[in-house]
Amino acid sequence: MVTLVVEPPGRVASRVAGIVETYVASAPLPRLGLATGGTMLDVYETLIQHWREGRVDFSRSTAFLLDEYVGLDRQHAQSYRNVIRYTFTSHVDFRLGSVIGPDGIATDPVAEAHRYEQKLRAAPVGLQLLGIGRNGHIAFNEPGSHHDTKTRVVSLSPDTRRANSRFFHSLADVPTQAITQGISTILKAHHIVLVARGEGKARALEAALLGDVSRTVPGSALQGHSNVTVVADAAAARYLS
Ligand code: F6R
């Protein structure tokens, strides 16, 4: 595991963008894993800016989403498919159909989760961008999730629903379920870039990287992966040394 503590915090995004750009330039058919969430917003803004400057090209890339709410219709601005589209992929040159995620309105979400899992197993992600929740969750794998979990339908914890309600009109509008890549699915990626910023993530990062590997902290499963790069600002990394 490589940990990069980047200061000032504003440089975290360009550091992560640099890792993505190196990967996209070198892989014959890049397979990028994308996360939603506030942490990634300026990473995507930086990638869009660099694409406009001709520094990166996504036309050979395929992108895979980590997770999706169950039950939000296709037009809903907060479905992760649309969030990724609005914040990143529609601004650059991904080909039509090359941004792939679980279908949150599939008539059978359990079968849909299985289908997505098979797809990722058949050809794993090359570079996975990953955020971490304050409670140590990765994707929607909440504390208590087994580290051998596959893509599946999960119920969202009250904490996660409350945290995500900032993107909805009210807490009642936040879906109660999601389809998420499992922990073992995420660990299939060849290279995982875990990004964390701000003091609010410091304890989660400490527990994930230095604590016991346990179901209590889903992010601690990353200790079992041989190619993880952590990019954090000093506030998030404050308990790492
Ligand atoms: C997003 C996701 C989540 C976030 C995590 C951190 O697809 O799966 O696990 O990465 O909740 O969210 P932010 O970046 O908003 O702090």
XYZ file of C-alpha atoms and ligand atoms in Angstrom:
257
model
C 0.000 0.000 0.000
C 1.315 3.441 -0.941
C 0.046 6.457 0.996
C 0.437 9.905 -0.520
C -0.303 12.809 1.796
C -0.894 15.769 -0.470
C -0.877 19.407 0.580
C -2.485 21.813 0.046
C -5.794 19.881 -0.027
C -6.617 21.433 -3.407
C -3.824 19.332 -4.955
C -5.439 16.007 -4.048
C -7.613 16.179 -7.169
C -4.732 16.824 -9.565
C -2.706 14.012 -7.969
C -5.583 11.557 -8.441
C -6.281 12.852 -11.952
C -2.618 12.238 -12.794
C -2.918 8.591 -11.712
C -6.066 8.164 -13.837
C -4.448 9.801 -16.851
C -1.332 7.627 -16.640
C -3.524 4.529 -16.479
C -5.802 5.595 -19.345
C -2.800 6.426 -21.534
C -1.063 3.098 -20.908
C -3.867 0.499 -20.887
C -4.908 -0.816 -24.313
C -8.581 -0.835 -23.264
C -8.856 1.051 -19.982
C -11.489 -0.137 -17.514
C -12.127 2.576 -14.968
C -14.139 2.136 -11.786
C -15.896 5.368 -10.832
C -17.257 6.443 -7.449
C -19.824 9.117 -6.774
C -19.746 11.372 -3.705
C -18.330 14.757 -2.848
C -14.716 13.560 -2.695
C -14.608 12.806 -6.400
C -16.224 16.002 -7.668
C -13.057 18.001 -8.163
C -11.210 14.923 -9.418
C -13.784 14.771 -12.211
C -13.606 18.547 -12.746
C -9.843 18.255 -13.128
C -10.160 15.359 -15.580
C -12.701 17.358 -17.627
C -10.351 20.342 -17.671
C -7.407 18.175 -18.745
C -9.535 16.533 -21.437
C -10.393 20.000 -22.821
C -6.675 20.756 -22.902
C -6.072 17.543 -24.862
C -4.119 15.889 -22.059
C -6.318 12.796 -21.749
C -8.595 10.796 -24.019
C -11.406 8.538 -22.758
C -12.570 7.260 -26.131
C -11.062 3.791 -25.530
C -12.234 3.609 -21.902
C -15.154 1.839 -20.314
C -16.392 3.044 -16.930
C -18.090 0.964 -14.252
C -20.120 2.394 -11.385
C -19.683 1.130 -7.859
C -23.292 1.344 -6.876
C -26.802 2.590 -7.656
C -29.925 3.410 -5.694
C -32.839 1.036 -6.109
C -36.068 2.584 -7.341
C -35.063 6.000 -8.700
C -36.419 6.451 -12.200
C -34.057 6.950 -15.128
C -34.564 10.721 -15.212
C -33.886 11.224 -11.512
C -30.978 13.624 -11.072
C -29.668 11.683 -8.061
C -29.485 8.259 -9.651
C -25.766 7.527 -9.700
C -25.897 6.873 -13.420
C -27.053 10.473 -13.902
C -24.754 11.923 -11.260
C -21.737 10.424 -13.005
C -23.066 11.590 -16.354
C -23.642 15.187 -15.179
C -20.458 15.511 -13.162
C -18.054 13.718 -15.464
C -18.711 11.381 -18.337
C -21.007 13.524 -20.514
C -18.352 16.276 -20.557
C -15.625 14.105 -22.073
C -15.391 11.576 -24.902
C -16.625 8.281 -23.438
C -18.364 6.392 -26.234
C -22.116 5.819 -26.066
C -22.820 2.762 -23.924
C -19.387 2.727 -22.336
C -20.528 3.945 -18.913
C -22.008 0.954 -17.169
C -23.709 0.490 -13.828
C -26.325 -1.644 -12.160
C -29.868 -0.856 -13.255
C -31.655 0.490 -10.180
C -35.075 0.085 -11.717
C -34.674 -3.497 -12.941
C -37.829 -5.468 -12.203
C -35.707 -8.010 -10.332
C -32.936 -6.100 -8.499
C -31.451 -9.310 -7.081
C -31.021 -10.782 -10.574
C -29.671 -7.435 -11.771
C -27.035 -7.448 -9.019
C -26.010 -10.957 -10.072
C -25.804 -9.908 -13.730
C -23.553 -6.945 -12.848
C -21.334 -9.153 -10.702
C -20.858 -11.601 -13.590
C -19.927 -8.761 -15.892
C -17.259 -7.472 -13.502
C -15.905 -10.949 -12.787
C -15.557 -11.668 -16.502
C -13.317 -8.626 -16.981
C -12.232 -6.852 -13.798
C -11.735 -3.138 -13.437
C -8.188 -1.886 -14.074
C -8.242 1.244 -11.917
C -10.874 1.776 -9.230
C -11.472 5.207 -7.679
C -12.815 4.746 -4.174
C -14.090 7.019 -1.432
C -14.681 6.045 2.176
C -17.569 6.844 4.485
C -17.069 8.301 7.952
C -18.158 4.923 9.298
C -15.579 3.130 7.124
C -18.006 2.013 4.418
C -16.810 1.453 0.864
C -19.403 1.725 -1.890
C -22.597 0.827 0.024
C -20.925 -1.919 2.036
C -21.806 -0.767 5.523
C -20.160 -1.903 8.781
C -20.994 -5.552 9.339
C -20.577 -6.487 5.642
C -18.548 -9.638 5.058
C -15.341 -9.062 3.141
C -16.315 -11.835 0.724
C -19.538 -10.098 -0.371
C -20.435 -9.883 -4.042
C -22.628 -7.371 -5.844
C -26.005 -7.419 -4.115
C -29.023 -5.479 -2.938
C -28.453 -3.796 0.433
C -30.529 -1.713 2.825
C -29.014 1.686 3.505
C -28.180 2.497 7.106
C -29.963 5.439 8.748
C -26.587 7.256 8.918
C -25.914 6.861 5.217
C -29.452 7.933 4.309
C -29.115 10.975 6.540
C -25.719 11.863 5.027
C -27.090 11.504 1.488
C -30.289 13.435 2.214
C -28.332 16.615 1.429
C -28.760 15.709 -2.233
C -32.549 15.164 -1.963
C -35.510 17.373 -1.009
C -36.004 15.471 2.222
C -34.845 12.387 4.094
C -38.043 10.613 3.055
C -36.976 10.932 -0.607
C -33.711 9.042 -0.057
C -34.085 5.447 -1.281
C -33.879 2.749 1.349
C -32.017 0.244 -0.817
C -29.160 0.171 -3.299
C -27.313 -2.280 -5.513
C -23.652 -2.188 -4.557
C -20.521 -3.943 -5.684
C -19.506 -6.235 -2.864
C -16.226 -5.919 -1.018
C -14.751 -8.924 -2.815
C -15.906 -7.438 -6.130
C -14.126 -4.151 -5.419
C -10.974 -6.043 -4.433
C -10.876 -7.671 -7.894
C -9.753 -4.338 -9.377
C -6.065 -4.388 -10.321
C -5.317 -1.025 -8.727
C -7.455 0.799 -6.144
C -7.023 4.504 -5.489
C -8.622 5.434 -2.169
C -9.213 9.157 -1.851
C -9.972 10.908 1.439
C -10.135 14.531 2.378
C -10.845 16.448 5.549
C -10.808 15.743 9.238
C -14.175 14.013 9.075
C -12.485 11.064 7.338
C -9.434 10.858 9.612
C -10.721 8.211 12.021
C -12.207 6.106 9.213
C -8.900 6.198 7.351
C -6.962 5.267 10.465
C -9.287 2.346 11.193
C -9.242 1.153 7.585
C -5.490 1.329 7.060
C -4.012 0.698 10.501
C -6.754 -1.043 12.472
C -7.694 -4.699 12.638
C -9.088 -6.209 9.468
C -12.669 -6.703 10.504
C -16.262 -6.529 9.347
C -16.768 -3.530 11.604
C -14.700 -1.457 9.173
C -15.408 -2.435 5.558
C -12.487 -0.311 4.338
C -10.069 -2.482 6.336
C -10.509 -5.135 3.623
C -8.201 -2.976 1.509
C -5.288 -4.158 3.673
C -5.599 -7.493 1.867
C -5.119 -5.961 -1.599
C -1.630 -5.777 -3.063
C -2.031 -2.595 -5.106
C -3.730 0.224 -3.206
C -2.734 3.876 -3.427
C -4.180 6.148 -0.764
C -4.328 9.835 -1.666
C -5.265 11.994 1.312
C -4.832 15.516 2.543
C -3.071 16.134 5.855
C -6.365 16.483 7.743
C -7.607 13.061 6.642
C -4.167 11.510 7.183
C -3.629 13.008 10.632
C -3.779 9.706 12.531
C -1.741 7.690 10.043
C 1.710 8.396 11.451
C -20.099 6.464 -3.824
C -19.866 5.537 -2.745
C -19.628 5.952 -1.317
C -18.742 7.176 -1.150
C -18.542 7.504 0.325
C -17.813 8.809 0.510
O -20.285 5.778 -5.063
O -19.889 4.406 -3.015
O -19.077 4.881 -0.614
O -17.501 6.969 -1.757
O -19.779 7.587 0.975
O -18.657 9.842 0.090
P -18.150 11.341 0.012
O -17.101 11.377 -1.043
O -19.365 12.135 -0.356
O -17.600 11.685 1.351
